[in-house]
Tab-separated table of C-alpha atoms in Angstrom:
chain	number	residue	atom	x	y	z
A	179	ASP	CA	20.661	-9.532	24.038
A	180	THR	CA	20.230	-9.428	20.279
A	181	ALA	CA	22.036	-6.397	18.876
A	182	VAL	CA	19.951	-6.046	15.714
A	183	SER	CA	16.578	-7.722	15.518
A	184	GLN	CA	14.104	-8.019	12.691
A	185	THR	CA	10.502	-9.124	12.702
A	186	PRO	CA	9.121	-11.181	11.206
A	187	LYS	CA	11.778	-13.684	10.159
A	188	TYR	CA	9.496	-15.183	7.543
A	189	LEU	CA	6.724	-13.483	5.627
A	190	VAL	CA	4.497	-15.153	3.064
A	191	THR	CA	1.896	-12.977	1.394
A	192	GLN	CA	-0.155	-12.462	-1.732
A	193	MET	CA	0.611	-10.113	-4.562
A	194	GLY	CA	-0.874	-6.700	-4.084
A	195	ASN	CA	-0.755	-6.766	-0.300
A	196	ASP	CA	1.006	-4.196	1.872
A	197	LYS	CA	3.458	-5.413	4.485
A	198	SER	CA	5.995	-4.059	6.942
A	199	ILE	CA	9.258	-5.402	8.295
A	200	LYS	CA	10.524	-4.021	11.559
A	201	CYS	CA	14.126	-3.504	12.558
A	202	GLU	CA	15.449	-2.527	15.956
A	203	GLN	CA	18.999	-2.039	17.175
A	204	ASN	CA	20.079	-1.616	20.779
A	205	LEU	CA	23.615	-0.521	19.973
A	206	GLY	CA	23.059	3.210	19.969
A	207	HIS	CA	24.273	3.591	16.394
A	208	ASP	CA	23.240	6.543	14.272
A	209	THR	CA	23.385	4.702	10.966
A	210	MET	CA	21.140	1.924	9.740
A	211	TYR	CA	20.725	0.264	6.376
A	212	TRP	CA	18.236	-1.884	4.556
A	213	TYR	CA	19.516	-4.436	2.053
A	214	LYS	CA	17.797	-6.772	-0.359
A	215	GLN	CA	19.470	-10.102	-1.086
A	216	ASP	CA	18.118	-11.834	-4.149
A	217	SER	CA	18.205	-15.501	-5.090
A	218	LYS	CA	21.722	-15.107	-6.509
A	219	LYS	CA	22.872	-13.794	-3.123
A	220	PHE	CA	23.604	-10.314	-4.434
A	221	LEU	CA	23.355	-7.757	-1.646
A	222	LYS	CA	21.802	-4.533	-2.831
A	223	ILE	CA	21.580	-1.516	-0.651
A	224	MET	CA	18.103	-0.052	-0.522
A	225	PHE	CA	18.223	2.717	2.047
A	226	SER	CA	20.584	4.219	4.521
A	227	TYR	CA	19.558	6.340	7.453
A	228	ASN	CA	22.290	8.416	9.010
A	229	ASN	CA	21.791	10.997	11.733
A	230	LYS	CA	18.159	11.559	10.847
A	231	GLU	CA	18.962	11.845	7.157
A	232	LEU	CA	17.385	9.312	4.896
A	233	ILE	CA	19.300	8.455	1.764
A	234	ILE	CA	17.284	6.604	-0.792
A	235	ASN	CA	18.689	4.396	-3.497
A	236	GLU	CA	17.148	5.684	-6.679
A	237	THR	CA	16.755	2.223	-8.135
A	238	VAL	CA	14.348	1.203	-5.358
A	239	PRO	CA	10.685	1.437	-6.410
A	240	ASN	CA	8.678	3.993	-4.501
A	241	ARG	CA	6.474	1.163	-3.257
A	242	PHE	CA	9.203	0.719	-0.666
A	243	SER	CA	9.272	3.296	2.097
A	244	PRO	CA	11.488	3.327	5.165
A	245	LYS	CA	10.196	4.782	8.383
A	246	SER	CA	12.262	5.666	11.411
A	247	PRO	CA	10.195	6.496	14.490
A	248	ASP	CA	13.403	6.891	16.499
A	249	LYS	CA	17.113	6.247	16.245
A	250	ALA	CA	16.790	2.634	17.307
A	251	HIS	CA	14.254	1.671	14.663
A	252	LEU	CA	14.231	1.648	10.890
A	253	ASN	CA	11.185	-0.115	9.531
A	254	LEU	CA	10.510	-1.025	5.936
A	255	HIS	CA	7.034	-0.726	4.491
A	256	ILE	CA	6.193	-2.252	1.136
A	257	ASN	CA	3.057	-1.399	-0.796
A	258	SER	CA	1.439	-3.430	-3.557
A	259	LEU	CA	3.815	-6.361	-3.268
A	260	GLU	CA	5.012	-7.966	-6.483
A	261	LEU	CA	6.484	-11.382	-7.230
A	262	GLY	CA	9.891	-9.811	-7.793
A	263	ASP	CA	9.943	-8.515	-4.258
A	264	SER	CA	10.549	-12.044	-3.008
A	265	ALA	CA	13.960	-11.990	-1.372
A	266	VAL	CA	15.709	-11.844	1.949
A	267	TYR	CA	15.772	-8.382	3.476
A	268	PHE	CA	18.503	-7.459	5.908
A	269	CYS	CA	18.652	-4.582	8.287
A	270	ALA	CA	22.078	-3.455	9.519
A	271	SER	CA	23.382	-1.022	12.087
A	272	ILE	CA	26.755	0.685	11.782
A	273	PRO	CA	28.978	2.258	14.441
A	274	PRO	CA	31.453	5.039	13.665
A	275	SER	CA	34.205	2.426	13.348
A	276	GLY	CA	32.473	0.877	10.399
A	277	PRO	CA	31.690	-2.848	10.572
A	278	GLN	CA	28.038	-3.568	10.054
A	279	TYR	CA	25.944	-5.472	12.529
A	280	PHE	CA	23.350	-7.343	10.570
A	281	GLY	CA	19.948	-8.480	11.653
A	282	PRO	CA	18.980	-12.101	11.055
A	283	GLY	CA	17.136	-11.279	7.853
A	284	THR	CA	13.502	-11.520	6.823
A	285	ARG	CA	12.640	-13.980	4.098
A	286	LEU	CA	9.774	-12.562	2.080
A	287	LEU	CA	7.841	-14.755	-0.315
A	288	VAL	CA	5.221	-13.179	-2.518
A	289	LEU	CA	2.764	-15.600	-4.079
B	189	ALA	CA	32.724	5.162	-8.550
B	190	GLN	CA	33.917	2.479	-6.230
B	191	THR	CA	33.578	-1.164	-7.245
B	192	VAL	CA	34.335	-4.422	-5.485
B	193	THR	CA	35.102	-7.559	-7.492
B	194	GLN	CA	35.184	-11.123	-6.306
B	195	SER	CA	36.272	-13.151	-9.293
B	196	GLN	CA	35.682	-16.599	-7.793
B	197	PRO	CA	31.967	-17.434	-7.642
B	198	GLU	CA	32.635	-20.818	-6.059
B	199	MET	CA	35.531	-22.551	-4.386
B	200	SER	CA	36.100	-25.734	-2.478
B	201	VAL	CA	38.789	-26.846	-0.073
B	202	GLN	CA	39.563	-29.979	1.851
B	203	GLU	CA	39.127	-29.867	5.587
B	204	ALA	CA	42.320	-28.734	7.364
B	205	GLU	CA	43.726	-27.215	4.183
B	206	THR	CA	44.274	-23.534	3.433
B	207	VAL	CA	42.244	-21.530	0.947
B	208	THR	CA	42.507	-17.968	-0.315
B	209	LEU	CA	39.555	-15.929	-1.529
B	210	SER	CA	40.337	-12.990	-3.755
B	211	CYS	CA	38.891	-9.509	-3.734
B	212	THR	CA	39.877	-6.464	-5.705
B	213	TYR	CA	38.406	-3.020	-5.524
B	214	ASP	CA	38.613	0.235	-7.335
B	215	THR	CA	38.680	3.579	-5.600
B	216	SER	CA	40.408	6.912	-5.753
B	217	GLU	CA	40.118	7.339	-2.008
B	218	SER	CA	43.103	7.002	0.255
B	219	ASN	CA	41.254	6.434	3.515
B	220	TYR	CA	38.719	3.635	3.684
B	221	TYR	CA	37.891	0.333	5.352
B	222	LEU	CA	37.681	-3.177	3.989
B	223	PHE	CA	35.763	-6.083	5.431
B	224	TRP	CA	35.099	-9.727	4.891
B	225	TYR	CA	31.693	-11.043	5.907
B	226	LYS	CA	30.580	-14.640	6.123
B	227	GLN	CA	27.056	-15.834	5.435
B	228	PRO	CA	26.517	-19.478	6.433
B	229	PRO	CA	23.375	-21.405	5.437
B	230	SER	CA	21.648	-19.893	8.455
B	231	ARG	CA	21.892	-16.674	6.350
B	232	GLN	CA	23.122	-14.580	9.263
B	233	MET	CA	25.770	-12.111	8.085
B	234	ILE	CA	28.833	-12.335	10.291
B	235	LEU	CA	31.853	-10.049	10.288
B	236	VAL	CA	35.014	-12.100	9.775
B	237	ILE	CA	37.755	-9.505	9.614
B	238	ARG	CA	38.340	-5.817	8.970
B	239	GLN	CA	41.225	-3.752	7.669
B	240	GLU	CA	41.789	-0.026	7.848
B	241	ALA	CA	43.459	1.246	4.705
B	242	TYR	CA	45.897	3.427	6.626
B	243	LYS	CA	47.295	0.380	8.424
B	244	GLN	CA	50.045	-1.443	6.611
B	245	GLN	CA	49.912	-4.481	8.840
B	246	ASN	CA	47.618	-7.219	7.612
B	247	ALA	CA	44.720	-8.010	9.924
B	248	THR	CA	44.420	-11.462	11.467
B	249	GLU	CA	41.650	-13.121	13.452
B	250	ASN	CA	42.585	-16.627	14.564
B	251	ARG	CA	42.517	-18.789	11.415
B	252	PHE	CA	41.532	-15.868	9.203
B	253	SER	CA	44.020	-13.416	7.790
B	254	VAL	CA	44.127	-10.955	4.947
B	255	ASN	CA	46.698	-9.980	2.377
B	256	PHE	CA	46.086	-6.286	1.896
B	257	GLN	CA	47.915	-4.774	-1.059
B	258	LYS	CA	46.877	-1.134	-1.150
B	259	ALA	CA	48.726	-0.202	-4.303
B	260	ALA	CA	47.277	-3.162	-6.142
B	261	LYS	CA	43.862	-2.590	-4.534
B	262	SER	CA	43.697	-6.184	-3.487
B	263	PHE	CA	42.247	-7.604	-0.289
B	264	SER	CA	42.351	-11.399	-0.219
B	265	LEU	CA	41.169	-13.581	2.656
B	266	LYS	CA	43.161	-16.606	3.742
B	267	ILE	CA	41.498	-19.300	5.785
B	268	SER	CA	43.918	-21.686	7.432
B	269	ASP	CA	43.051	-25.121	8.780
B	270	SER	CA	39.652	-25.005	7.081
B	271	GLN	CA	36.770	-26.416	9.058
B	272	LEU	CA	33.400	-27.709	7.944
B	273	GLY	CA	31.796	-24.776	9.690
B	274	ASP	CA	33.605	-22.422	7.331
B	275	THR	CA	31.255	-23.495	4.550
B	276	ALA	CA	29.458	-20.276	3.625
B	277	MET	CA	29.168	-17.379	1.227
B	278	TYR	CA	31.948	-14.870	1.755
B	279	PHE	CA	31.472	-11.233	0.867
B	280	CYS	CA	34.166	-8.634	0.518
B	281	ALA	CA	33.060	-5.091	1.333
B	282	PHE	CA	34.460	-1.601	0.948
B	283	MET	CA	33.469	1.308	3.134
B	284	LYS	CA	34.322	4.960	3.196
B	285	LEU	CA	33.020	7.793	5.306
B	286	THR	CA	32.334	10.989	3.424
B	287	SER	CA	30.829	14.090	5.008
B	288	GLY	CA	29.353	12.049	7.800
B	289	THR	CA	27.774	9.553	5.419
B	290	TYR	CA	28.837	5.951	5.086
B	291	LYS	CA	29.144	4.379	1.705
B	292	TYR	CA	29.252	0.598	1.672
B	293	ILE	CA	29.816	-1.559	-1.393
B	294	PHE	CA	29.690	-5.345	-1.369
B	295	GLY	CA	31.217	-7.775	-3.808
B	296	THR	CA	29.084	-10.472	-5.416
B	297	GLY	CA	30.322	-13.133	-3.041
B	298	THR	CA	32.287	-16.374	-3.177
B	299	ARG	CA	30.609	-19.592	-2.190
B	300	LEU	CA	33.082	-21.699	-0.240
B	301	LYS	CA	32.520	-25.350	0.435
B	302	VAL	CA	34.751	-27.209	2.864
B	303	LEU	CA	34.935	-30.903	2.058
B	304	ALA	CA	35.302	-33.628	4.660
């Protein structure tokens, strides 16, 4: 069983569209993250969701909105996509002991 | 604020040789965790090794070991008997738990290429 899954794995879309990336973890963790990895491989934290508290990185545009329907899911919705949003987006789940379990990533390409 | 620095953007090593990747961090905390993650071309992020700051003994996982120097705030990764499958980006990460909230900081990564 996949511990952390993301769908879709690849997403190609036009500028201005709205898209969502789904993340699900079956590990029972309370904490989940969204990361953006740019072309230089820098990992930037976007959001963390811990015990029903959403912590937003202030540098993330408000076009990005995380949604957590339940503890096992933390989805990422992006409005009005821009070229600069092209990247790989990773979801991760974290147990109390700390190491992150990453999803396989979603490669987003905005044309 | 905590920072994590990986000063080697790229490294290469011959197959079967040993290589050490450096990582330094800055924190005023005394209790924290350190990790090394590997990201092969498949882009999946994989945990390689972890170290709790309160433990003096260096962590080891098969061919992977760390040299944890708490006073120097250094956390280097040694890969012994390098294999072609070790070719990947390696990220050092710092984590602390404060008031029930995790704070994770990643370094900028070191691209390691293992040569046949």
